[in-house]
Amino acid sequence: PVKLDGFAPAAGTGAAGSTSMAAPPAAASTSTVAAAAAAAITAGGGAGTAEPIPAKKPAKKIKKRAPKKNGAASGASSENDSANLSEETVLRPLSEVGPKFEPLSLPQIQLRIKTLLEKLPTVLPEIPPNYDPETTAATTSALHAPVKSFASIIQITIEEYNLLLSLVSAATYRWGVDRSGASQQNLGVMSAELQQCQEVISNVVSARLSNVLCPAVDLLVGEIEIVRDEGGENNGEGGSSAAIPAKKRKLNEDRLVTTKNTNYERRINHYKRPLVDPSYVHLCHCILARNAHLVRHSVATSVHTAQRVIGDYLNAMKKDSGHEDSKGGYY
């Protein structure tokens, strides 16, 4: 190349020179790396290219469902519970009292409560006429007879209804730890509803029935019968004069003279129970006859509500028992 005074050398010539001068160190470093890789492959005893080893990811924790304890026992209990919760359509006789006594099941209680609707009276009594003090007792009794018959049938139904509800506690018994939270909540709701049904009857219906069936009366002595027997000939059932007690009369401080009582007297009290207020009793009969339709409807509504509450409880317990069977050990 031509060198000119006062000018720098050409750029291409300098670049080429520098490239040719830097090439040997780069080649040396490349060869060094290749040699190190070959040495690593030879030391590992393998052939081919080296592949990077991927990093291990942390294993995901999986919850395993533990096996149920006492599987056979739990299966048997679930079968028994499902049998006790199944709906029944046939009334079964009550269990005999003895070592093999079994309480009434909840479906049977529900079915018996349903049948109470058929025992309610179908004929309503007529309203008696206004009270007349001069009316004889026989006439008044004839007027009050249909109302008393209606009240008696309603009272019999209510008594059986209360007895059936008293058996619900034994039919739903289960130890506290064996009952789930949902089961306890369902039982509390059912108990509250059944108690409300009973309170409606006791507060609204029972008082009206009591005023008709058990009116207030007084116990008075109506007649006193005096029976006198002379000489004991007519003393009771053929008694003799020897059975008549002797009467002792004191003459002075030293002597006692015994005299024979020849007259025997016996008093017989005949009691009667007249009404305290006949006009009020007649008014109670009129009130019950006037409201007989609503009284019967109130009792029927309470009975129907009770059997419906028990049915809803049975359905809820079926769902709860199925949910319990599908749970694992970690629930």
mmCIF file of C-alpha atoms in Angstrom:
data_model
loop_
_atom_site.group_PDB
_atom_site.id
_atom_site.type_symbol
_atom_site.label_atom_id
_atom_site.label_comp_id
_atom_site.label_asym_id
_atom_site.label_seq_id
_atom_site.Cartn_x
_atom_site.Cartn_y
_atom_site.Cartn_z
ATOM 1 C CA PRO A 1 0.000 0.000 0.000
ATOM 2 C CA VAL A 2 1.011 3.524 -0.764
ATOM 3 C CA LYS A 3 1.760 5.613 2.270
ATOM 4 C CA LEU A 4 1.063 9.303 2.017
ATOM 5 C CA ASP A 5 2.668 11.796 4.275
ATOM 6 C CA GLY A 6 0.231 13.302 6.765
ATOM 7 C CA PHE A 7 -2.506 10.686 6.213
ATOM 8 C CA ALA A 8 -3.523 7.652 8.362
ATOM 9 C CA PRO A 9 -3.396 4.156 6.899
ATOM 10 C CA ALA A 10 -6.552 2.666 5.243
ATOM 11 C CA ALA A 11 -9.281 1.281 7.520
ATOM 12 C CA GLY A 12 -9.682 -1.996 5.632
ATOM 13 C CA THR A 13 -6.003 -2.789 5.912
ATOM 14 C CA GLY A 14 -5.948 -2.128 9.679
ATOM 15 C CA ALA A 15 -9.143 -4.104 10.275
ATOM 16 C CA ALA A 16 -7.858 -7.032 8.299
ATOM 17 C CA GLY A 17 -4.650 -7.002 10.181
ATOM 18 C CA SER A 18 -6.357 -6.862 13.510
ATOM 19 C CA THR A 19 -8.722 -9.707 12.547
ATOM 20 C CA SER A 20 -5.891 -11.895 11.465
ATOM 21 C CA MET A 21 -4.061 -11.148 14.653
ATOM 22 C CA ALA A 22 -7.144 -11.873 16.951
ATOM 23 C CA ALA A 23 -8.125 -15.108 15.198
ATOM 24 C CA PRO A 24 -5.533 -17.343 16.803
ATOM 25 C CA PRO A 25 -6.649 -16.600 20.439
ATOM 26 C CA ALA A 26 -10.358 -17.300 19.546
ATOM 27 C CA ALA A 27 -9.445 -20.553 17.909
ATOM 28 C CA ALA A 28 -7.416 -21.498 20.913
ATOM 29 C CA SER A 29 -10.300 -20.861 23.299
ATOM 30 C CA THR A 30 -12.684 -22.868 21.094
ATOM 31 C CA SER A 31 -10.378 -25.789 21.013
ATOM 32 C CA THR A 32 -9.962 -25.605 24.769
ATOM 33 C CA VAL A 33 -13.739 -25.792 25.312
ATOM 34 C CA ALA A 34 -14.096 -28.683 22.875
ATOM 35 C CA ALA A 35 -11.310 -30.522 24.592
ATOM 36 C CA ALA A 36 -12.938 -30.028 27.986
ATOM 37 C CA ALA A 37 -16.271 -31.317 26.650
ATOM 38 C CA ALA A 38 -14.615 -34.360 25.121
ATOM 39 C CA ALA A 39 -12.824 -35.039 28.358
ATOM 40 C CA ALA A 40 -16.121 -34.847 30.250
ATOM 41 C CA ILE A 41 -17.787 -37.268 27.853
ATOM 42 C CA THR A 42 -14.838 -39.652 28.058
ATOM 43 C CA ALA A 43 -14.848 -39.503 31.869
ATOM 44 C CA GLY A 44 -18.640 -40.225 31.996
ATOM 45 C CA GLY A 45 -18.205 -43.247 29.781
ATOM 46 C CA GLY A 46 -20.838 -42.137 27.284
ATOM 47 C CA ALA A 47 -20.815 -41.036 23.714
ATOM 48 C CA GLY A 48 -22.642 -38.246 22.000
ATOM 49 C CA THR A 49 -23.616 -34.776 23.006
ATOM 50 C CA ALA A 50 -24.290 -33.759 26.635
ATOM 51 C CA GLU A 51 -27.921 -32.831 27.483
ATOM 52 C CA PRO A 52 -28.883 -30.511 30.351
ATOM 53 C CA ILE A 53 -30.579 -32.246 33.309
ATOM 54 C CA PRO A 54 -34.008 -30.707 34.080
ATOM 55 C CA ALA A 55 -34.678 -29.542 37.658
ATOM 56 C CA LYS A 56 -37.101 -31.663 39.740
ATOM 57 C CA LYS A 57 -40.445 -30.067 40.548
ATOM 58 C CA PRO A 58 -41.833 -30.440 44.089
ATOM 59 C CA ALA A 59 -44.338 -33.289 44.315
ATOM 60 C CA LYS A 60 -47.965 -32.253 44.827
ATOM 61 C CA LYS A 61 -49.487 -33.499 48.048
ATOM 62 C CA ILE A 62 -52.501 -35.698 47.417
ATOM 63 C CA LYS A 63 -54.948 -36.396 50.209
ATOM 64 C CA LYS A 64 -55.726 -40.060 50.371
ATOM 65 C CA ARG A 65 -59.042 -41.089 51.749
ATOM 66 C CA ALA A 66 -58.556 -43.226 54.761
ATOM 67 C CA PRO A 67 -60.528 -46.462 54.914
ATOM 68 C CA LYS A 68 -63.625 -46.351 57.076
ATOM 69 C CA LYS A 69 -63.337 -47.968 60.439
ATOM 70 C CA ASN A 70 -65.593 -50.926 61.111
ATOM 71 C CA GLY A 71 -66.834 -51.063 57.567
ATOM 72 C CA ALA A 72 -69.214 -53.919 58.215
ATOM 73 C CA ALA A 73 -70.711 -52.245 61.269
ATOM 74 C CA SER A 74 -71.139 -48.912 59.511
ATOM 75 C CA GLY A 75 -72.728 -50.641 56.528
ATOM 76 C CA ALA A 76 -75.157 -52.448 58.798
ATOM 77 C CA SER A 77 -76.019 -49.257 60.673
ATOM 78 C CA SER A 78 -76.604 -47.371 57.426
ATOM 79 C CA GLU A 79 -78.901 -50.144 56.235
ATOM 80 C CA ASN A 80 -80.822 -50.016 59.510
ATOM 81 C CA ASP A 81 -81.113 -46.246 59.333
ATOM 82 C CA SER A 82 -82.383 -46.392 55.767
ATOM 83 C CA ALA A 83 -84.893 -49.047 56.800
ATOM 84 C CA ASN A 84 -86.085 -46.917 59.708
ATOM 85 C CA LEU A 85 -86.404 -43.858 57.464
ATOM 86 C CA SER A 86 -88.333 -45.546 54.659
ATOM 87 C CA GLU A 87 -91.956 -44.561 54.209
ATOM 88 C CA GLU A 88 -94.516 -47.108 55.356
ATOM 89 C CA THR A 89 -98.122 -47.547 54.309
ATOM 90 C CA VAL A 90 -99.262 -50.404 56.578
ATOM 91 C CA LEU A 91 -99.954 -50.039 60.285
ATOM 92 C CA ARG A 92 -98.058 -52.525 62.412
ATOM 93 C CA PRO A 93 -99.250 -53.712 65.838
ATOM 94 C CA LEU A 94 -97.518 -52.364 68.887
ATOM 95 C CA SER A 95 -94.678 -54.429 70.292
ATOM 96 C CA GLU A 96 -95.393 -56.635 73.282
ATOM 97 C CA VAL A 97 -93.866 -55.550 76.564
ATOM 98 C CA GLY A 98 -90.957 -57.829 77.406
ATOM 99 C CA PRO A 99 -87.256 -58.467 76.745
ATOM 100 C CA LYS A 100 -87.811 -58.129 72.976
ATOM 101 C CA PHE A 101 -89.686 -54.846 73.214
ATOM 102 C CA GLU A 102 -89.102 -52.434 70.337
ATOM 103 C CA PRO A 103 -90.208 -48.795 70.301
ATOM 104 C CA LEU A 104 -92.421 -47.486 67.549
ATOM 105 C CA SER A 105 -90.465 -46.285 64.523
ATOM 106 C CA LEU A 106 -90.801 -42.754 63.207
ATOM 107 C CA PRO A 107 -92.497 -43.786 59.909
ATOM 108 C CA GLN A 108 -95.059 -45.748 61.923
ATOM 109 C CA ILE A 109 -95.694 -42.713 64.132
ATOM 110 C CA GLN A 110 -96.215 -40.601 61.039
ATOM 111 C CA LEU A 111 -98.642 -43.145 59.580
ATOM 112 C CA ARG A 112 -100.648 -43.363 62.804
ATOM 113 C CA ILE A 113 -100.888 -39.575 62.984
ATOM 114 C CA LYS A 114 -102.230 -39.568 59.419
ATOM 115 C CA THR A 115 -104.994 -41.964 60.392
ATOM 116 C CA LEU A 116 -106.183 -39.561 63.109
ATOM 117 C CA LEU A 117 -107.673 -37.367 60.406
ATOM 118 C CA GLU A 118 -110.171 -40.135 59.684
ATOM 119 C CA LYS A 119 -111.267 -40.255 63.334
ATOM 120 C CA LEU A 120 -112.404 -36.647 63.497
ATOM 121 C CA PRO A 121 -116.194 -36.132 63.592
ATOM 122 C CA THR A 122 -117.921 -35.541 60.267
ATOM 123 C CA VAL A 123 -121.276 -34.366 61.648
ATOM 124 C CA LEU A 124 -121.357 -30.939 63.285
ATOM 125 C CA PRO A 125 -123.766 -30.247 66.170
ATOM 126 C CA GLU A 126 -126.537 -27.709 65.975
ATOM 127 C CA ILE A 127 -126.473 -24.580 68.116
ATOM 128 C CA PRO A 128 -128.750 -25.000 71.169
ATOM 129 C CA PRO A 129 -131.504 -22.416 71.754
ATOM 130 C CA ASN A 130 -131.221 -19.642 74.297
ATOM 131 C CA TYR A 131 -131.035 -20.583 77.945
ATOM 132 C CA ASP A 132 -134.303 -20.885 79.842
ATOM 133 C CA PRO A 133 -134.143 -21.334 83.647
ATOM 134 C CA GLU A 134 -137.504 -23.111 83.639
ATOM 135 C CA THR A 135 -136.293 -25.805 81.269
ATOM 136 C CA THR A 136 -136.131 -29.201 82.906
ATOM 137 C CA ALA A 137 -132.861 -31.063 83.363
ATOM 138 C CA ALA A 138 -133.923 -33.787 80.927
ATOM 139 C CA THR A 139 -134.646 -31.270 78.179
ATOM 140 C CA THR A 140 -131.358 -29.460 78.771
ATOM 141 C CA SER A 141 -129.439 -32.727 78.696
ATOM 142 C CA ALA A 142 -131.040 -33.668 75.381
ATOM 143 C CA LEU A 143 -130.070 -30.312 73.876
ATOM 144 C CA HIS A 144 -126.478 -30.621 75.076
ATOM 145 C CA ALA A 145 -125.998 -34.270 74.027
ATOM 146 C CA PRO A 146 -124.867 -33.632 70.390
ATOM 147 C CA VAL A 147 -122.387 -30.992 71.538
ATOM 148 C CA LYS A 148 -120.959 -33.308 74.187
ATOM 149 C CA SER A 149 -120.622 -36.122 71.659
ATOM 150 C CA PHE A 150 -118.736 -33.832 69.294
ATOM 151 C CA ALA A 151 -116.439 -32.658 72.098
ATOM 152 C CA SER A 152 -115.800 -36.249 73.245
ATOM 153 C CA ILE A 153 -114.634 -37.377 69.792
ATOM 154 C CA ILE A 154 -112.348 -34.353 69.454
ATOM 155 C CA GLN A 155 -110.908 -35.002 72.920
ATOM 156 C CA ILE A 156 -110.208 -38.674 72.145
ATOM 157 C CA THR A 157 -108.364 -37.670 68.971
ATOM 158 C CA ILE A 158 -106.275 -35.090 70.810
ATOM 159 C CA GLU A 159 -105.312 -37.575 73.530
ATOM 160 C CA GLU A 160 -104.071 -40.123 70.967
ATOM 161 C CA TYR A 161 -102.296 -37.354 69.069
ATOM 162 C CA ASN A 162 -100.386 -36.251 72.179
ATOM 163 C CA LEU A 163 -99.452 -39.832 73.040
ATOM 164 C CA LEU A 164 -98.034 -40.411 69.557
ATOM 165 C CA LEU A 165 -95.979 -37.233 69.698
ATOM 166 C CA SER A 166 -94.521 -38.333 73.023
ATOM 167 C CA LEU A 167 -92.968 -41.336 71.223
ATOM 168 C CA VAL A 168 -91.011 -39.196 68.752
ATOM 169 C CA SER A 169 -88.168 -38.629 71.214
ATOM 170 C CA ALA A 170 -87.514 -42.364 71.613
ATOM 171 C CA ALA A 171 -87.782 -42.974 67.856
ATOM 172 C CA THR A 172 -85.151 -40.317 67.045
ATOM 173 C CA TYR A 173 -82.736 -41.149 69.860
ATOM 174 C CA ARG A 174 -79.054 -41.340 68.955
ATOM 175 C CA TRP A 175 -75.968 -40.734 71.057
ATOM 176 C CA GLY A 176 -74.508 -37.241 70.720
ATOM 177 C CA VAL A 177 -71.219 -38.156 69.032
ATOM 178 C CA ASP A 178 -73.045 -40.380 66.527
ATOM 179 C CA ARG A 179 -75.188 -37.495 65.298
ATOM 180 C CA SER A 180 -73.868 -35.067 62.705
ATOM 181 C CA GLY A 181 -74.372 -31.316 62.846
ATOM 182 C CA ALA A 182 -76.969 -31.375 60.092
ATOM 183 C CA SER A 183 -78.847 -34.181 61.837
ATOM 184 C CA GLN A 184 -78.889 -32.241 65.097
ATOM 185 C CA GLN A 185 -80.179 -29.155 63.318
ATOM 186 C CA ASN A 186 -82.937 -31.136 61.576
ATOM 187 C CA LEU A 187 -83.995 -32.657 64.889
ATOM 188 C CA GLY A 188 -84.165 -29.234 66.533
ATOM 189 C CA VAL A 189 -86.363 -27.852 63.757
ATOM 190 C CA MET A 190 -88.729 -30.825 63.949
ATOM 191 C CA SER A 191 -89.018 -30.617 67.748
ATOM 192 C CA ALA A 192 -89.831 -26.901 67.598
ATOM 193 C CA GLU A 193 -92.519 -27.412 64.951
ATOM 194 C CA LEU A 194 -94.160 -30.304 66.804
ATOM 195 C CA GLN A 195 -94.192 -28.336 70.030
ATOM 196 C CA GLN A 196 -95.890 -25.444 68.249
ATOM 197 C CA CYS A 197 -98.573 -27.806 66.932
ATOM 198 C CA GLN A 198 -99.277 -29.023 70.457
ATOM 199 C CA GLU A 199 -99.425 -25.497 71.841
ATOM 200 C CA VAL A 200 -102.045 -24.493 69.283
ATOM 201 C CA ILE A 201 -104.357 -27.285 70.441
ATOM 202 C CA SER A 202 -103.755 -26.753 74.162
ATOM 203 C CA ASN A 203 -104.248 -22.982 73.982
ATOM 204 C CA VAL A 204 -107.196 -22.793 71.586
ATOM 205 C CA VAL A 205 -109.135 -26.053 71.648
ATOM 206 C CA SER A 206 -108.615 -27.776 75.005
ATOM 207 C CA ALA A 207 -110.211 -25.030 77.109
ATOM 208 C CA ARG A 208 -113.403 -25.057 75.009
ATOM 209 C CA LEU A 209 -113.687 -28.819 75.326
ATOM 210 C CA SER A 210 -113.115 -28.771 79.094
ATOM 211 C CA ASN A 211 -115.927 -26.275 79.655
ATOM 212 C CA VAL A 212 -118.332 -28.690 77.972
ATOM 213 C CA LEU A 213 -117.036 -32.049 79.183
ATOM 214 C CA CYS A 214 -116.015 -31.050 82.726
ATOM 215 C CA PRO A 215 -118.080 -28.084 83.904
ATOM 216 C CA ALA A 216 -117.598 -26.680 87.402
ATOM 217 C CA VAL A 217 -119.817 -28.335 90.015
ATOM 218 C CA ASP A 218 -120.400 -28.135 93.769
ATOM 219 C CA LEU A 219 -120.515 -31.097 96.135
ATOM 220 C CA LEU A 220 -123.552 -30.686 98.394
ATOM 221 C CA VAL A 221 -125.562 -32.882 100.723
ATOM 222 C CA GLY A 222 -128.858 -33.421 98.978
ATOM 223 C CA GLU A 223 -130.769 -35.743 101.320
ATOM 224 C CA ILE A 224 -130.222 -37.316 104.726
ATOM 225 C CA GLU A 225 -131.846 -40.695 105.239
ATOM 226 C CA ILE A 226 -132.427 -41.813 108.842
ATOM 227 C CA VAL A 227 -133.012 -45.492 109.519
ATOM 228 C CA ARG A 228 -134.144 -46.523 112.988
ATOM 229 C CA ASP A 229 -134.281 -50.116 114.192
ATOM 230 C CA GLU A 230 -135.805 -51.092 117.510
ATOM 231 C CA GLY A 231 -134.212 -54.000 119.364
ATOM 232 C CA GLY A 232 -131.818 -54.645 116.524
ATOM 233 C CA GLU A 233 -134.305 -56.801 114.620
ATOM 234 C CA ASN A 234 -133.689 -54.842 111.394
ATOM 235 C CA ASN A 235 -130.048 -54.076 112.016
ATOM 236 C CA GLY A 236 -128.310 -54.342 108.708
ATOM 237 C CA GLU A 237 -128.175 -57.864 107.310
ATOM 238 C CA GLY A 238 -130.119 -59.775 109.960
ATOM 239 C CA GLY A 239 -128.119 -58.562 112.971
ATOM 240 C CA SER A 240 -129.203 -59.599 116.488
ATOM 241 C CA SER A 241 -129.705 -57.499 119.596
ATOM 242 C CA ALA A 242 -126.391 -58.748 120.950
ATOM 243 C CA ALA A 243 -124.615 -56.722 118.274
ATOM 244 C CA ILE A 244 -126.068 -53.468 119.621
ATOM 245 C CA PRO A 245 -123.447 -51.675 121.709
ATOM 246 C CA ALA A 246 -124.292 -51.067 125.352
ATOM 247 C CA LYS A 247 -124.501 -47.511 126.584
ATOM 248 C CA LYS A 248 -122.807 -46.691 129.870
ATOM 249 C CA ARG A 249 -124.214 -43.963 132.089
ATOM 250 C CA LYS A 250 -122.273 -42.623 135.077
ATOM 251 C CA LEU A 251 -124.316 -42.329 138.272
ATOM 252 C CA ASN A 252 -121.606 -41.313 140.755
ATOM 253 C CA GLU A 253 -117.895 -41.621 141.193
ATOM 254 C CA ASP A 254 -118.027 -45.176 142.570
ATOM 255 C CA ARG A 255 -120.627 -46.967 140.423
ATOM 256 C CA LEU A 256 -121.319 -47.289 136.750
ATOM 257 C CA VAL A 257 -124.692 -48.491 135.598
ATOM 258 C CA THR A 258 -124.867 -50.121 132.188
ATOM 259 C CA THR A 259 -128.086 -49.618 130.267
ATOM 260 C CA LYS A 260 -128.980 -51.391 127.080
ATOM 261 C CA ASN A 261 -129.661 -49.222 124.042
ATOM 262 C CA THR A 262 -132.752 -50.627 122.430
ATOM 263 C CA ASN A 263 -133.048 -47.989 119.667
ATOM 264 C CA TYR A 264 -130.565 -48.134 116.733
ATOM 265 C CA GLU A 265 -130.338 -45.121 114.435
ATOM 266 C CA ARG A 266 -128.436 -44.878 111.153
ATOM 267 C CA ARG A 267 -127.968 -41.746 109.041
ATOM 268 C CA ILE A 268 -127.267 -41.980 105.308
ATOM 269 C CA ASN A 269 -126.142 -38.859 103.457
ATOM 270 C CA HIS A 270 -126.952 -38.615 99.765
ATOM 271 C CA TYR A 271 -124.668 -36.144 97.987
ATOM 272 C CA LYS A 272 -125.350 -34.369 94.740
ATOM 273 C CA ARG A 273 -123.208 -32.355 92.337
ATOM 274 C CA PRO A 274 -125.201 -29.443 90.948
ATOM 275 C CA LEU A 275 -123.705 -27.098 88.377
ATOM 276 C CA VAL A 276 -122.182 -23.932 89.765
ATOM 277 C CA ASP A 277 -123.585 -21.791 86.954
ATOM 278 C CA PRO A 278 -125.989 -23.585 84.583
ATOM 279 C CA SER A 279 -126.327 -20.536 82.343
ATOM 280 C CA TYR A 280 -122.558 -20.371 81.812
ATOM 281 C CA VAL A 281 -122.437 -24.099 80.974
ATOM 282 C CA HIS A 282 -125.176 -23.573 78.417
ATOM 283 C CA LEU A 283 -123.224 -20.662 76.953
ATOM 284 C CA CYS A 284 -120.128 -22.869 76.616
ATOM 285 C CA HIS A 285 -122.158 -25.448 74.700
ATOM 286 C CA CYS A 286 -123.432 -22.754 72.377
ATOM 287 C CA ILE A 287 -119.924 -21.377 71.761
ATOM 288 C CA LEU A 288 -118.509 -24.806 70.925
ATOM 289 C CA ALA A 289 -121.411 -25.623 68.602
ATOM 290 C CA ARG A 290 -121.111 -22.258 66.861
ATOM 291 C CA ASN A 291 -117.357 -22.707 66.287
ATOM 292 C CA ALA A 292 -117.426 -26.480 65.733
ATOM 293 C CA HIS A 293 -116.311 -26.195 62.113
ATOM 294 C CA LEU A 294 -113.232 -24.095 62.969
ATOM 295 C CA VAL A 295 -112.407 -26.184 66.036
ATOM 296 C CA ARG A 296 -112.367 -29.335 63.960
ATOM 297 C CA HIS A 297 -110.360 -27.576 61.237
ATOM 298 C CA SER A 298 -107.792 -26.353 63.781
ATOM 299 C CA VAL A 299 -107.260 -29.866 65.133
ATOM 300 C CA ALA A 300 -107.025 -31.306 61.617
ATOM 301 C CA THR A 301 -104.493 -28.633 60.631
ATOM 302 C CA SER A 302 -102.277 -29.391 63.618
ATOM 303 C CA VAL A 303 -102.426 -33.128 62.954
ATOM 304 C CA HIS A 304 -101.662 -32.659 59.255
ATOM 305 C CA THR A 305 -98.790 -30.278 60.002
ATOM 306 C CA ALA A 306 -97.271 -32.726 62.483
ATOM 307 C CA GLN A 307 -97.212 -35.624 60.041
ATOM 308 C CA ARG A 308 -95.841 -33.323 57.338
ATOM 309 C CA VAL A 309 -93.032 -32.145 59.635
ATOM 310 C CA ILE A 310 -92.102 -35.749 60.384
ATOM 311 C CA GLY A 311 -92.087 -36.528 56.651
ATOM 312 C CA ASP A 312 -89.785 -33.594 55.916
ATOM 313 C CA TYR A 313 -87.469 -34.741 58.707
ATOM 314 C CA LEU A 314 -87.313 -38.247 57.244
ATOM 315 C CA ASN A 315 -86.439 -36.868 53.803
ATOM 316 C CA ALA A 316 -83.738 -34.638 55.280
ATOM 317 C CA MET A 317 -82.255 -37.556 57.203
ATOM 318 C CA LYS A 318 -82.130 -39.659 54.041
ATOM 319 C CA LYS A 319 -80.036 -36.969 52.367
ATOM 320 C CA ASP A 320 -77.826 -36.636 55.431
ATOM 321 C CA SER A 321 -77.250 -40.397 55.685
ATOM 322 C CA GLY A 322 -76.318 -40.572 51.986
ATOM 323 C CA HIS A 323 -73.902 -37.691 52.428
ATOM 324 C CA GLU A 324 -72.319 -39.385 55.441
ATOM 325 C CA ASP A 325 -71.807 -42.627 53.516
ATOM 326 C CA SER A 326 -69.952 -40.825 50.710
ATOM 327 C CA LYS A 327 -67.515 -39.065 53.052
ATOM 328 C CA GLY A 328 -63.922 -40.167 53.569
ATOM 329 C CA GLY A 329 -61.617 -40.099 56.558
ATOM 330 C CA TYR A 330 -60.541 -36.476 56.125
ATOM 331 C CA TYR A 331 -64.069 -35.027 56.329
#
